Short mmCIF file of C-alpha atoms in Angstrom, two decimals:
data_model
loop_
_atom_site.label_atom_id
_atom_site.label_comp_id
_atom_site.label_asym_id
_atom_site.label_seq_id
_atom_site.Cartn_x
_atom_site.Cartn_y
_atom_site.Cartn_z
CA ASP A 156 -2.98 -67.29 -93.44
CA THR A 157 -4.82 -66.55 -90.17
CA GLY A 158 -4.49 -69.99 -88.59
CA VAL A 159 -2.32 -71.08 -85.67
CA SER A 160 1.38 -71.05 -86.53
CA GLN A 161 4.27 -72.79 -84.79
CA ASN A 162 8.03 -72.48 -85.10
CA PRO A 163 10.23 -74.26 -85.65
CA ARG A 164 8.47 -77.15 -87.43
CA HIS A 165 11.28 -79.53 -86.60
CA LYS A 166 13.98 -79.48 -83.91
CA ILE A 167 16.74 -81.99 -83.36
CA THR A 168 18.75 -81.55 -80.20
CA LYS A 169 21.13 -83.47 -78.05
CA ARG A 170 20.18 -84.76 -74.64
CA GLY A 171 20.77 -82.17 -71.96
CA GLN A 172 20.26 -79.14 -74.22
CA ASN A 173 17.50 -76.58 -73.79
CA VAL A 174 14.92 -75.94 -76.52
CA THR A 175 12.24 -73.30 -76.97
CA PHE A 176 9.18 -73.43 -79.24
CA ARG A 177 6.89 -70.60 -80.29
CA CYS A 178 3.16 -70.53 -80.98
CA ASP A 179 1.19 -67.72 -82.56
CA PRO A 180 -2.53 -68.23 -82.07
CA ILE A 181 -5.43 -67.06 -84.18
CA SER A 182 -5.41 -63.35 -83.53
CA GLU A 183 -8.83 -62.93 -81.93
CA HIS A 184 -8.42 -65.97 -79.65
CA ASN A 185 -7.85 -65.37 -75.95
CA ARG A 186 -7.11 -68.95 -75.03
CA LEU A 187 -3.94 -70.82 -75.97
CA TYR A 188 -3.20 -74.48 -75.28
CA TRP A 189 -0.13 -76.73 -75.45
CA TYR A 190 -0.40 -80.44 -76.07
CA ARG A 191 2.13 -83.22 -76.63
CA GLN A 192 1.62 -86.12 -79.01
CA THR A 193 3.67 -89.27 -79.33
CA LEU A 194 3.47 -91.65 -82.26
CA GLY A 195 0.19 -93.49 -82.50
CA GLN A 196 -1.40 -91.65 -79.58
CA GLY A 197 -3.82 -88.79 -79.25
CA PRO A 198 -2.57 -85.41 -78.08
CA GLU A 199 -2.15 -84.98 -74.30
CA PHE A 200 -2.87 -81.71 -72.59
CA LEU A 201 0.08 -79.86 -71.07
CA THR A 202 -1.10 -76.38 -70.11
CA TYR A 203 -3.32 -73.49 -71.18
CA PHE A 204 -3.54 -69.71 -70.96
CA GLN A 205 -6.39 -67.26 -70.82
CA ASN A 206 -4.75 -64.14 -72.14
CA GLU A 207 -1.46 -63.94 -70.18
CA ALA A 208 -2.63 -66.03 -67.23
CA GLN A 209 -1.62 -69.67 -67.07
CA LEU A 210 -4.75 -71.33 -65.70
CA GLU A 211 -3.89 -75.02 -65.62
CA LYS A 212 -0.85 -77.25 -65.84
CA SER A 213 -0.85 -81.00 -66.34
CA ARG A 214 1.15 -83.33 -64.19
CA LEU A 215 2.98 -84.13 -67.42
CA LEU A 216 4.53 -80.69 -67.23
CA SER A 217 7.56 -81.43 -65.06
CA ASP A 218 9.72 -78.70 -63.63
CA ARG A 219 11.91 -78.88 -66.74
CA PHE A 220 9.03 -77.47 -68.77
CA SER A 221 7.94 -73.85 -68.64
CA ALA A 222 5.42 -71.99 -70.75
CA GLU A 223 4.82 -68.27 -71.00
CA ARG A 224 2.45 -65.94 -72.73
CA PRO A 225 3.77 -62.57 -71.61
CA LYS A 226 1.58 -60.23 -73.60
CA GLY A 227 -1.41 -62.48 -74.11
CA SER A 228 -0.58 -63.04 -77.74
CA PHE A 229 2.19 -65.57 -78.74
CA SER A 230 3.40 -68.22 -76.32
CA THR A 231 6.67 -70.04 -75.81
CA LEU A 232 7.29 -73.52 -74.41
CA GLU A 233 10.75 -74.19 -73.06
CA ILE A 234 12.16 -77.57 -72.17
CA GLN A 235 15.35 -77.52 -70.13
CA ARG A 236 17.85 -80.39 -69.96
CA THR A 237 16.01 -82.35 -72.62
CA GLU A 238 15.73 -86.14 -72.29
CA GLN A 239 15.06 -88.76 -74.96
CA GLY A 240 11.57 -89.23 -73.52
CA ASP A 241 10.78 -85.63 -74.50
CA SER A 242 10.84 -86.62 -78.17
CA ALA A 243 7.34 -85.94 -79.44
CA MET A 244 5.21 -83.56 -81.49
CA TYR A 245 4.37 -80.45 -79.52
CA LEU A 246 1.06 -78.96 -80.60
CA CYS A 247 -0.42 -75.57 -79.91
CA ALA A 248 -4.12 -74.75 -80.19
CA SER A 249 -6.21 -71.65 -79.62
CA SER A 250 -9.83 -70.90 -78.95
CA GLY A 251 -12.20 -68.17 -77.89
CA ASP A 252 -13.23 -67.55 -74.31
CA THR A 253 -15.72 -70.47 -74.20
CA GLY A 254 -12.95 -73.03 -74.70
CA SER A 255 -14.85 -74.78 -77.45
CA GLU A 256 -13.64 -75.16 -81.04
CA GLN A 257 -9.93 -75.41 -80.45
CA TYR A 258 -7.90 -75.01 -83.62
CA PHE A 259 -4.49 -76.58 -83.83
CA GLY A 260 -1.23 -75.48 -85.42
CA PRO A 261 1.00 -77.75 -87.48
CA GLY A 262 3.12 -78.74 -84.48
CA THR A 263 6.83 -78.79 -83.70
CA ARG A 264 8.47 -82.20 -84.00
CA LEU A 265 11.18 -82.55 -81.37
CA THR A 266 13.80 -85.29 -81.64
CA VAL A 267 16.26 -85.69 -78.74
CA THR A 268 19.33 -87.72 -79.59
CA GLY B 297 -9.71 -91.67 -64.64
CA GLU B 298 -11.23 -89.86 -67.55
CA SER B 299 -10.57 -91.34 -70.93
CA VAL B 300 -11.80 -91.31 -74.48
CA GLY B 301 -11.17 -94.45 -76.49
CA LEU B 302 -11.94 -95.89 -79.90
CA HIS B 303 -13.29 -99.31 -80.85
CA LEU B 304 -11.32 -99.86 -84.07
CA PRO B 305 -7.73 -98.87 -84.64
CA THR B 306 -7.94 -99.20 -88.47
CA LEU B 307 -10.85 -98.90 -90.84
CA SER B 308 -10.49 -99.74 -94.56
CA VAL B 309 -13.20 -98.65 -96.98
CA GLN B 310 -13.76 -98.45 -100.68
CA GLU B 311 -13.96 -95.04 -102.32
CA GLY B 312 -17.56 -93.94 -102.51
CA ASP B 313 -18.69 -96.02 -99.54
CA ASN B 314 -19.86 -94.54 -96.27
CA SER B 315 -17.52 -94.73 -93.25
CA ILE B 316 -18.44 -95.01 -89.62
CA ILE B 317 -15.87 -94.37 -86.93
CA ASN B 318 -16.84 -95.12 -83.35
CA CYS B 319 -15.70 -93.76 -80.01
CA ALA B 320 -16.51 -94.42 -76.35
CA TYR B 321 -16.07 -91.92 -73.56
CA SER B 322 -16.02 -92.48 -69.81
CA ASN B 323 -16.90 -89.13 -68.19
CA SER B 324 -20.66 -89.04 -67.94
CA ALA B 325 -20.45 -85.37 -66.95
CA SER B 326 -18.99 -84.44 -70.34
CA ASP B 327 -21.29 -82.34 -72.45
CA TYR B 328 -19.10 -81.29 -75.35
CA PHE B 329 -17.38 -83.51 -77.91
CA ILE B 330 -15.29 -82.87 -81.01
CA TRP B 331 -14.03 -84.92 -83.93
CA TYR B 332 -10.63 -84.13 -85.41
CA LYS B 333 -8.88 -85.35 -88.56
CA GLN B 334 -5.13 -85.61 -88.57
CA GLU B 335 -3.06 -86.17 -91.69
CA SER B 336 0.51 -87.35 -91.50
CA GLY B 337 2.84 -84.63 -90.29
CA LYS B 338 0.06 -82.11 -89.62
CA GLY B 339 -1.85 -80.88 -86.62
CA PRO B 340 -5.39 -82.08 -85.88
CA GLN B 341 -8.05 -80.43 -88.01
CA PHE B 342 -11.41 -79.57 -86.48
CA ILE B 343 -14.22 -81.43 -88.28
CA ILE B 344 -17.39 -81.15 -86.25
CA ASP B 345 -18.55 -80.80 -82.67
CA ILE B 346 -21.67 -81.72 -80.71
CA ARG B 347 -23.09 -80.74 -77.33
CA SER B 348 -24.94 -83.12 -75.10
CA ASN B 349 -28.30 -81.42 -75.65
CA MET B 350 -28.19 -82.86 -79.18
CA ASP B 351 -28.02 -86.46 -80.38
CA LYS B 352 -27.11 -85.70 -84.00
CA ARG B 353 -25.39 -82.96 -85.92
CA GLN B 354 -24.67 -82.77 -89.60
CA GLY B 355 -21.95 -81.02 -91.53
CA GLN B 356 -20.75 -81.27 -95.09
CA ARG B 357 -20.60 -85.05 -95.80
CA VAL B 358 -20.15 -85.70 -92.05
CA THR B 359 -22.59 -86.56 -89.31
CA VAL B 360 -21.86 -87.00 -85.62
CA LEU B 361 -24.14 -89.10 -83.45
CA LEU B 362 -24.11 -88.97 -79.69
CA ASN B 363 -25.65 -91.64 -77.48
CA LYS B 364 -25.38 -90.41 -73.89
CA THR B 365 -27.03 -93.51 -72.48
CA VAL B 366 -24.12 -95.73 -73.49
CA LYS B 367 -21.52 -92.94 -73.68
CA HIS B 368 -20.82 -93.46 -77.35
CA LEU B 369 -19.99 -91.16 -80.27
CA SER B 370 -19.79 -91.94 -83.95
CA LEU B 371 -18.59 -90.02 -86.98
CA GLN B 372 -20.21 -90.89 -90.29
CA ILE B 373 -18.54 -89.81 -93.49
CA ALA B 374 -20.66 -90.07 -96.62
CA ALA B 375 -19.21 -90.99 -100.01
CA THR B 376 -15.70 -91.43 -98.61
CA GLN B 377 -12.96 -89.98 -100.81
CA PRO B 378 -9.19 -90.65 -100.95
CA GLY B 379 -8.66 -87.27 -99.31
CA ASP B 380 -10.50 -88.56 -96.26
CA SER B 381 -7.64 -90.95 -95.51
CA ALA B 382 -6.22 -89.86 -92.16
CA VAL B 383 -6.33 -90.62 -88.44
CA TYR B 384 -9.55 -89.55 -86.75
CA PHE B 385 -9.76 -88.65 -83.08
CA CYS B 386 -12.73 -88.01 -80.91
CA ALA B 387 -12.06 -85.66 -78.03
CA GLU B 388 -13.97 -84.83 -74.90
CA ASN B 389 -13.99 -81.36 -73.37
CA PRO B 390 -15.82 -81.74 -70.07
CA TYR B 391 -14.92 -78.39 -68.55
CA TYR B 392 -14.51 -76.37 -71.75
CA ASN B 393 -10.78 -76.09 -71.38
CA LYS B 394 -8.48 -79.07 -71.97
CA LEU B 395 -9.32 -81.68 -74.57
CA ILE B 396 -9.10 -85.38 -73.67
CA PHE B 397 -8.24 -87.46 -76.73
CA GLY B 398 -8.24 -91.17 -77.46
CA ALA B 399 -5.65 -93.03 -79.46
CA GLY B 400 -7.34 -92.52 -82.89
CA THR B 401 -8.68 -94.59 -85.77
CA ARG B 402 -6.83 -94.74 -89.05
CA LEU B 403 -9.14 -94.53 -92.07
CA ALA B 404 -7.75 -95.98 -95.26
CA VAL B 405 -9.71 -95.30 -98.45
CA HIS B 406 -9.08 -97.67 -101.36
CA PRO B 407 -9.90 -96.85 -104.99
#
């Protein structure tokens, strides 16, 4: 399977704990995006990378959130001191250099109790 | 601010009928639009895209229409099948980086 993959698929954590998600993009794609989706809503942009450079961050990405793509391949999204409001589906997408045709992974469902 | 919205939250159709899902966008500078299909528990699946230099684009059983004058998009699905049941999103990509999504339309196909 050469699509976008994300791990874990589900994560349940207690408030105040840190969590980390991983995304592996389509191998030839230079751009990688993170989105967050809550129930009944469309995905909301969080941040994106061109190779290893983080080019844009949304205001939604508070200082408790950090994303990395150290070698320009896979990416991690870490949330520190999780809050109940962080409960959502975290989606990763990738695309070529033009930024068109973004392909999404299956998402990581985070539940903060 | 920029937004992409949908006219109908739920659309119910009979199997075999044609479906039309509508979407309005607000950024007149946008020149690239995408339709995604999302099934329960899965990530959005790319269906079809269109650039503003076109007003119509066809794929397999799907057609996207773009009316730039009124900032309106539609997705037409021919001969709707039970497997088409999902939530459909239109998305705007004005700067060819982040996608701006609306809330989605749920398509329910009845036998």
